[in-house]
PDB file of C-alpha atoms and ligand atoms in Angstrom:
ATOM      1  CA  MET A 312       0.000   0.000   0.000  1.00 73.00           C
ATOM      2  CA  THR A 313       1.157   3.565  -0.705  1.00 82.00           C
ATOM      3  CA  SER A 314       1.897   5.660   2.397  1.00 87.00           C
ATOM      4  CA  PRO A 315       0.752   9.320   2.643  1.00 86.00           C
ATOM      5  CA  ASP A 316       4.428  10.349   2.370  1.00 86.00           C
ATOM      6  CA  GLN A 317       4.849   8.353  -0.840  1.00 84.00           C
ATOM      7  CA  SER A 318       1.665   9.905  -2.330  1.00 86.00           C
ATOM      8  CA  LYS A 319       2.908  13.396  -1.422  1.00 85.00           C
ATOM      9  CA  ALA A 320       6.302  12.707  -3.040  1.00 85.00           C
ATOM     10  CA  ALA A 321       4.628  11.388  -6.212  1.00 84.00           C
ATOM     11  CA  ALA A 322       2.343  14.452  -6.396  1.00 85.00           C
ATOM     12  CA  SER A 323       5.269  16.815  -5.957  1.00 90.00           C
ATOM     13  CA  ALA A 324       7.351  14.941  -8.597  1.00 90.00           C
ATOM     14  CA  HIS A 325       4.387  15.287 -10.974  1.00 91.00           C
ATOM     15  CA  GLU A 326       4.150  19.040 -10.264  1.00 93.00           C
ATOM     16  CA  VAL A 327       7.870  19.486 -10.974  1.00 95.00           C
ATOM     17  CA  LEU A 328       7.582  17.537 -14.226  1.00 96.00           C
ATOM     18  CA  ALA A 329       4.531  19.581 -15.307  1.00 95.00           C
ATOM     19  CA  ALA A 330       6.309  22.883 -14.535  1.00 96.00           C
ATOM     20  CA  ASP A 331       9.436  21.765 -16.409  1.00 96.00           C
ATOM     21  CA  PHE A 332       7.323  20.634 -19.361  1.00 97.00           C
ATOM     22  CA  ARG A 333       5.557  24.023 -19.430  1.00 96.00           C
ATOM     23  CA  GLY A 334       9.004  25.687 -19.408  1.00 97.00           C
ATOM     24  CA  ALA A 335      10.180  23.468 -22.255  1.00 97.00           C
ATOM     25  CA  MET A 336       7.148  24.254 -24.415  1.00 97.00           C
ATOM     26  CA  ARG A 337       7.598  27.994 -23.792  1.00 97.00           C
ATOM     27  CA  ARG A 338      10.913  27.576 -25.627  1.00 97.00           C
ATOM     28  CA  LEU A 339       9.222  26.213 -28.745  1.00 98.00           C
ATOM     29  CA  ALA A 340       8.783  29.207 -31.095  1.00 98.00           C
ATOM     30  CA  SER A 341       5.453  28.966 -32.945  1.00 98.00           C
ATOM     31  CA  GLY A 342       3.477  30.742 -35.596  1.00 98.00           C
ATOM     32  CA  VAL A 343       0.057  31.903 -34.441  1.00 98.00           C
ATOM     33  CA  ALA A 344      -3.310  31.393 -36.138  1.00 98.00           C
ATOM     34  CA  LEU A 345      -6.857  32.544 -35.493  1.00 98.00           C
ATOM     35  CA  VAL A 346      -9.063  29.464 -35.655  1.00 98.00           C
ATOM     36  CA  THR A 347     -12.691  30.290 -36.356  1.00 98.00           C
ATOM     37  CA  THR A 348     -16.093  28.889 -37.133  1.00 98.00           C
ATOM     38  CA  ALA A 349     -19.658  30.155 -37.638  1.00 97.00           C
ATOM     39  CA  ASP A 350     -22.924  28.449 -36.795  1.00 96.00           C
ATOM     40  CA  ALA A 351     -25.944  28.088 -39.065  1.00 91.00           C
ATOM     41  CA  ASP A 352     -27.259  31.489 -37.866  1.00 93.00           C
ATOM     42  CA  GLY A 353     -23.990  33.171 -38.827  1.00 94.00           C
ATOM     43  CA  THR A 354     -22.742  33.703 -35.250  1.00 96.00           C
ATOM     44  CA  ARG A 355     -18.933  33.691 -35.382  1.00 97.00           C
ATOM     45  CA  TYR A 356     -16.515  32.139 -32.879  1.00 98.00           C
ATOM     46  CA  GLY A 357     -12.741  32.139 -32.723  1.00 98.00           C
ATOM     47  CA  ILE A 358      -9.623  31.896 -30.574  1.00 98.00           C
ATOM     48  CA  ALA A 359      -5.877  32.430 -31.110  1.00 98.00           C
ATOM     49  CA  MET A 360      -3.958  29.161 -31.361  1.00 98.00           C
ATOM     50  CA  THR A 361      -0.394  27.916 -31.612  1.00 98.00           C
ATOM     51  CA  ALA A 362      -1.374  24.223 -31.530  1.00 98.00           C
ATOM     52  CA  VAL A 363      -1.884  24.015 -35.300  1.00 98.00           C
ATOM     53  CA  MET A 364       0.253  21.665 -37.355  1.00 98.00           C
ATOM     54  CA  SER A 365       0.374  20.266 -40.834  1.00 98.00           C
ATOM     55  CA  LEU A 366      -0.516  16.556 -40.801  1.00 98.00           C
ATOM     56  CA  SER A 367      -0.223  15.308 -44.389  1.00 98.00           C
ATOM     57  CA  MET A 368      -0.129  16.565 -47.976  1.00 98.00           C
ATOM     58  CA  GLU A 369      -1.921  13.442 -49.283  1.00 98.00           C
ATOM     59  CA  PRO A 370      -4.613  14.220 -48.338  1.00 98.00           C
ATOM     60  CA  PRO A 371      -4.039  17.886 -47.387  1.00 98.00           C
ATOM     61  CA  SER A 372      -4.843  17.853 -43.683  1.00 98.00           C
ATOM     62  CA  LEU A 373      -3.932  19.433 -40.363  1.00 98.00           C
ATOM     63  CA  LEU A 374      -4.205  18.916 -36.607  1.00 98.00           C
ATOM     64  CA  LEU A 375      -5.423  21.282 -33.896  1.00 98.00           C
ATOM     65  CA  ALA A 376      -5.417  20.889 -30.109  1.00 98.00           C
ATOM     66  CA  ILE A 377      -8.290  22.877 -28.568  1.00 98.00           C
ATOM     67  CA  ASN A 378      -8.976  23.212 -24.876  1.00 98.00           C
ATOM     68  CA  ARG A 379     -12.383  21.657 -24.116  1.00 98.00           C
ATOM     69  CA  THR A 380     -13.346  24.810 -22.212  1.00 98.00           C
ATOM     70  CA  ALA A 381     -12.469  27.171 -25.102  1.00 98.00           C
ATOM     71  CA  SER A 382     -15.461  29.106 -26.445  1.00 97.00           C
ATOM     72  CA  LEU A 383     -14.623  27.782 -29.930  1.00 98.00           C
ATOM     73  CA  CYS A 384     -14.641  24.088 -29.044  1.00 98.00           C
ATOM     74  CA  ARG A 385     -18.347  23.191 -29.012  1.00 98.00           C
ATOM     75  CA  PRO A 386     -19.373  25.402 -31.994  1.00 98.00           C
ATOM     76  CA  LEU A 387     -16.515  23.952 -34.084  1.00 98.00           C
ATOM     77  CA  LEU A 388     -17.477  20.366 -33.257  1.00 98.00           C
ATOM     78  CA  ASP A 389     -21.153  21.114 -33.977  1.00 98.00           C
ATOM     79  CA  ARG A 390     -20.525  22.842 -37.311  1.00 98.00           C
ATOM     80  CA  GLY A 391     -17.820  20.452 -38.518  1.00 98.00           C
ATOM     81  CA  LEU A 392     -16.097  23.223 -40.479  1.00 98.00           C
ATOM     82  CA  PHE A 393     -13.424  25.689 -39.392  1.00 98.00           C
ATOM     83  CA  GLY A 394     -11.068  28.362 -40.694  1.00 98.00           C
ATOM     84  CA  VAL A 395      -7.370  28.884 -39.921  1.00 98.00           C
ATOM     85  CA  SER A 396      -5.977  32.386 -40.542  1.00 98.00           C
ATOM     86  CA  ILE A 397      -2.170  32.357 -40.172  1.00 98.00           C
ATOM     87  CA  LEU A 398      -1.145  35.690 -38.697  1.00 98.00           C
ATOM     88  CA  ALA A 399       1.318  38.284 -39.995  1.00 98.00           C
ATOM     89  CA  ARG A 400       3.605  40.239 -37.635  1.00 97.00           C
ATOM     90  CA  GLU A 401       1.370  43.324 -37.781  1.00 96.00           C
ATOM     91  CA  GLN A 402      -1.698  41.358 -36.631  1.00 97.00           C
ATOM     92  CA  GLU A 403      -0.635  41.064 -32.983  1.00 96.00           C
ATOM     93  CA  GLN A 404      -3.575  43.259 -31.954  1.00 94.00           C
ATOM     94  CA  SER A 405      -6.094  40.948 -33.647  1.00 95.00           C
ATOM     95  CA  CYS A 406      -4.333  38.069 -31.934  1.00 97.00           C
ATOM     96  CA  ASN A 407      -4.739  39.682 -28.506  1.00 96.00           C
ATOM     97  CA  ALA A 408      -8.447  40.214 -29.153  1.00 97.00           C
ATOM     98  CA  PHE A 409      -8.848  36.490 -29.871  1.00 98.00           C
ATOM     99  CA  VAL A 410      -7.087  35.594 -26.616  1.00 97.00           C
ATOM    100  CA  SER A 411      -9.143  37.604 -24.167  1.00 95.00           C
ATOM    101  CA  ALA A 412     -11.646  40.110 -25.637  1.00 96.00           C
ATOM    102  CA  PRO A 413     -15.365  39.374 -25.124  1.00 95.00           C
ATOM    103  CA  ALA A 414     -16.519  37.009 -27.878  1.00 90.00           C
ATOM    104  CA  ALA A 415     -18.818  39.626 -29.422  1.00 86.00           C
ATOM    105  CA  GLU A 416     -15.905  42.059 -29.979  1.00 94.00           C
ATOM    106  CA  ARG A 417     -13.377  39.686 -31.534  1.00 97.00           C
ATOM    107  CA  PHE A 418     -14.468  40.190 -35.137  1.00 96.00           C
ATOM    108  CA  SER A 419     -14.940  43.963 -34.879  1.00 93.00           C
ATOM    109  CA  HIS A 420     -11.342  44.718 -36.018  1.00 88.00           C
ATOM    110  CA  GLY A 421      -9.550  43.393 -39.090  1.00 94.00           C
ATOM    111  CA  ASP A 422     -10.659  42.667 -42.656  1.00 96.00           C
ATOM    112  CA  TRP A 423     -12.825  39.626 -41.964  1.00 97.00           C
ATOM    113  CA  ILE A 424     -14.396  37.932 -44.952  1.00 97.00           C
ATOM    114  CA  ALA A 425     -16.749  34.950 -45.188  1.00 97.00           C
ATOM    115  CA  HIS A 426     -15.580  32.000 -47.268  1.00 97.00           C
ATOM    116  CA  ASP A 427     -17.996  31.796 -50.229  1.00 94.00           C
ATOM    117  CA  GLU A 428     -19.348  28.288 -49.861  1.00 91.00           C
ATOM    118  CA  SER A 429     -19.302  27.840 -46.098  1.00 94.00           C
ATOM    119  CA  GLY A 430     -19.477  31.325 -44.571  1.00 96.00           C
ATOM    120  CA  ILE A 431     -16.487  30.402 -42.377  1.00 98.00           C
ATOM    121  CA  PRO A 432     -14.683  33.625 -41.312  1.00 98.00           C
ATOM    122  CA  LEU A 433     -11.151  34.226 -42.615  1.00 98.00           C
ATOM    123  CA  LEU A 434      -8.939  37.261 -41.979  1.00 98.00           C
ATOM    124  CA  GLY A 435      -8.401  38.705 -45.479  1.00 96.00           C
ATOM    125  CA  SER A 436      -4.900  40.058 -44.798  1.00 95.00           C
ATOM    126  CA  ALA A 437      -3.576  36.946 -43.018  1.00 98.00           C
ATOM    127  CA  LEU A 438      -0.483  35.233 -44.476  1.00 97.00           C
ATOM    128  CA  ALA A 439      -2.710  32.306 -45.404  1.00 98.00           C
ATOM    129  CA  GLY A 440      -6.338  31.327 -44.941  1.00 98.00           C
ATOM    130  CA  ILE A 441      -7.444  27.689 -44.811  1.00 98.00           C
ATOM    131  CA  VAL A 442     -10.926  26.190 -44.581  1.00 98.00           C
ATOM    132  CA  CYS A 443     -11.149  22.633 -43.235  1.00 98.00           C
ATOM    133  CA  ARG A 444     -13.764  19.962 -42.767  1.00 98.00           C
ATOM    134  CA  LEU A 445     -13.696  18.149 -39.417  1.00 98.00           C
ATOM    135  CA  ASP A 446     -12.530  14.578 -40.037  1.00 98.00           C
ATOM    136  CA  LYS A 447     -11.953  13.344 -36.484  1.00 98.00           C
ATOM    137  CA  ALA A 448     -12.146  14.729 -32.944  1.00 98.00           C
ATOM    138  CA  GLU A 449     -10.418  12.838 -30.147  1.00 98.00           C
ATOM    139  CA  PRO A 450     -10.574  13.997 -26.519  1.00 98.00           C
ATOM    140  CA  PHE A 451      -7.219  13.838 -24.715  1.00 98.00           C
ATOM    141  CA  GLY A 452      -6.765  15.240 -21.203  1.00 97.00           C
ATOM    142  CA  SER A 453      -7.857  18.878 -21.088  1.00 97.00           C
ATOM    143  CA  HIS A 454      -7.954  19.142 -24.890  1.00 98.00           C
ATOM    144  CA  VAL A 455      -9.644  17.776 -27.999  1.00 98.00           C
ATOM    145  CA  VAL A 456      -7.374  16.824 -30.893  1.00 98.00           C
ATOM    146  CA  ILE A 457      -9.051  17.812 -34.144  1.00 98.00           C
ATOM    147  CA  ARG A 458      -8.115  16.368 -37.514  1.00 98.00           C
ATOM    148  CA  GLY A 459      -9.176  18.567 -40.427  1.00 98.00           C
ATOM    149  CA  LEU A 460      -9.292  17.914 -44.177  1.00 98.00           C
ATOM    150  CA  VAL A 461      -8.366  21.003 -46.206  1.00 98.00           C
ATOM    151  CA  ASP A 462     -11.084  22.266 -48.594  1.00 98.00           C
ATOM    152  CA  TYR A 463      -9.753  25.718 -49.510  1.00 98.00           C
ATOM    153  CA  VAL A 464      -6.532  27.743 -49.245  1.00 98.00           C
ATOM    154  CA  SER A 465      -5.758  31.420 -49.918  1.00 97.00           C
ATOM    155  CA  LEU A 466      -2.176  32.735 -49.861  1.00 97.00           C
ATOM    156  CA  ASP A 467      -0.745  36.200 -49.346  1.00 94.00           C
ATOM    157  CA  PRO A 468       2.639  36.846 -51.010  1.00 90.00           C
ATOM    158  CA  SER A 469       4.115  38.450 -47.837  1.00 86.00           C
ATOM    159  CA  SER A 470       5.934  36.302 -45.298  1.00 86.00           C
ATOM    160  CA  ASN A 471       6.475  38.420 -42.188  1.00 95.00           C
ATOM    161  CA  ALA A 472       5.035  35.971 -39.661  1.00 98.00           C
ATOM    162  CA  LEU A 473       3.842  36.589 -36.107  1.00 98.00           C
ATOM    163  CA  VAL A 474       5.867  34.318 -33.814  1.00 98.00           C
ATOM    164  CA  TYR A 475       5.181  33.440 -30.169  1.00 98.00           C
ATOM    165  CA  LEU A 476       8.067  32.467 -27.879  1.00 98.00           C
ATOM    166  CA  ASP A 477       8.323  32.393 -24.082  1.00 97.00           C
ATOM    167  CA  GLY A 478       5.134  34.394 -23.596  1.00 97.00           C
ATOM    168  CA  ARG A 479       6.094  37.167 -26.041  1.00 97.00           C
ATOM    169  CA  TYR A 480       5.430  38.038 -29.656  1.00 98.00           C
ATOM    170  CA  GLY A 481       8.008  38.770 -32.337  1.00 98.00           C
ATOM    171  CA  GLY A 482       8.279  38.594 -36.099  1.00 97.00           C
ATOM    172  CA  MET A 483      10.178  36.467 -38.567  1.00 96.00           C
ATOM    173  CA  THR A 484      10.503  36.597 -42.344  1.00 94.00           C
ATOM    174  CA  ALA A 485      11.723  33.801 -44.591  1.00 85.00           C
ATOM    175  CA  ASN A 486      15.039  35.695 -44.989  1.00 79.00           C
ATOM    176  CA  ASP A 487      15.859  36.103 -41.240  1.00 75.00           C
TER     177      ASP A 487
HETATM  178  C1  FMN B 895      -0.156  32.624 -28.081  1.00 55.14           C
HETATM  179  C2  FMN B 895      -1.376  31.847 -27.638  1.00 55.14           C
HETATM  180  C3  FMN B 895      -1.620  30.587 -28.165  1.00 55.14           C
HETATM  181  C4  FMN B 895      -2.734  29.849 -27.773  1.00 55.14           C
HETATM  182  N1  FMN B 895      -2.923  28.613 -28.313  1.00 55.14           N
HETATM  183  C5  FMN B 895      -4.006  27.881 -27.948  1.00 55.14           C
HETATM  184  C6  FMN B 895      -4.205  26.597 -28.498  1.00 55.14           C
HETATM  185  O1  FMN B 895      -3.412  26.108 -29.296  1.00 55.14           O
HETATM  186  N2  FMN B 895      -5.310  25.903 -28.115  1.00 55.14           N
HETATM  187  C7  FMN B 895      -6.224  26.424 -27.227  1.00 55.14           C
HETATM  188  O2  FMN B 895      -7.217  25.759 -26.920  1.00 55.14           O
HETATM  189  N3  FMN B 895      -6.054  27.658 -26.695  1.00 55.14           N
HETATM  190  C8  FMN B 895      -4.973  28.397 -27.041  1.00 55.14           C
HETATM  191  N4  FMN B 895      -4.791  29.645 -26.506  1.00 55.14           N
HETATM  192  C9  FMN B 895      -5.840  30.219 -25.630  1.00 55.14           C
HETATM  193  C10 FMN B 895      -6.984  30.841 -26.474  1.00 55.14           C
HETATM  194  O3  FMN B 895      -6.483  31.779 -27.420  1.00 55.14           O
HETATM  195  C11 FMN B 895      -7.983  31.630 -25.613  1.00 55.14           C
HETATM  196  O4  FMN B 895      -7.291  32.564 -24.843  1.00 55.14           O
HETATM  197  C12 FMN B 895      -8.771  30.744 -24.681  1.00 55.14           C
HETATM  198  O5  FMN B 895      -9.495  29.778 -25.391  1.00 55.14           O
HETATM  199  C13 FMN B 895      -9.774  31.586 -23.877  1.00 55.14           C
HETATM  200  O6  FMN B 895     -10.671  32.195 -24.761  1.00 55.14           O
HETATM  201  P1  FMN B 895     -12.217  31.816 -24.674  1.00 55.14           P
HETATM  202  O7  FMN B 895     -12.688  32.395 -23.377  1.00 55.14           O
HETATM  203  O8  FMN B 895     -12.846  32.458 -25.875  1.00 55.14           O
HETATM  204  O9  FMN B 895     -12.298  30.348 -24.700  1.00 55.14           O
HETATM  205  C14 FMN B 895      -3.654  30.390 -26.846  1.00 55.14           C
HETATM  206  C15 FMN B 895      -3.395  31.656 -26.292  1.00 55.14           C
HETATM  207  C16 FMN B 895      -2.258  32.362 -26.672  1.00 55.14           C
HETATM  208  C17 FMN B 895      -1.970  33.709 -26.047  1.00 55.14           C
END
């Protein structure tokens, strides 16, 4: 049987590991995207995300990790369609809005457009805009891992990306 002292030691070892892991992930520089959806009534939802990664080119697909408590999570799962707007350096303000502004205010700044066929919101001046169909959603811990199949892509010729590292924003171009 495990003694109270052993349980305490295991809990504290877990806390240390979790804190170290958080510190390690803060050192992983990431691009930032606004991930969005809209319901049948046209109400829009979105949050800023770094947990966006390319999955495969055949078929074109990507992965997201969304916190179950995020305001975007349920509407995205219900609609089964979502947009990914990859942010440029000068879009830090839009990014901040999608981290903490009230949901109703998030789309009030920026050149938001609705994708023709789906109405999914995309930021017109983002480095790239992608519309995906939900292929699979798998709960894991605090998050849901979303697999999306790419239906549409728009590209901007500029490449000055917004980058997030250790809790701060910076910029990076392909020539840096
Ligand atoms: C740089 C940055 C990256 C983030 N990446 C993610 C992410 O990948 N997945 C996620 O669920 N939340 C992520 N968040 C948190 C969401 O943007 C948002 O703050 C959170 O969902 C709370 O908003 P809500 O009240 O609309 O849900 C990130 C926040 C920041 C500042």
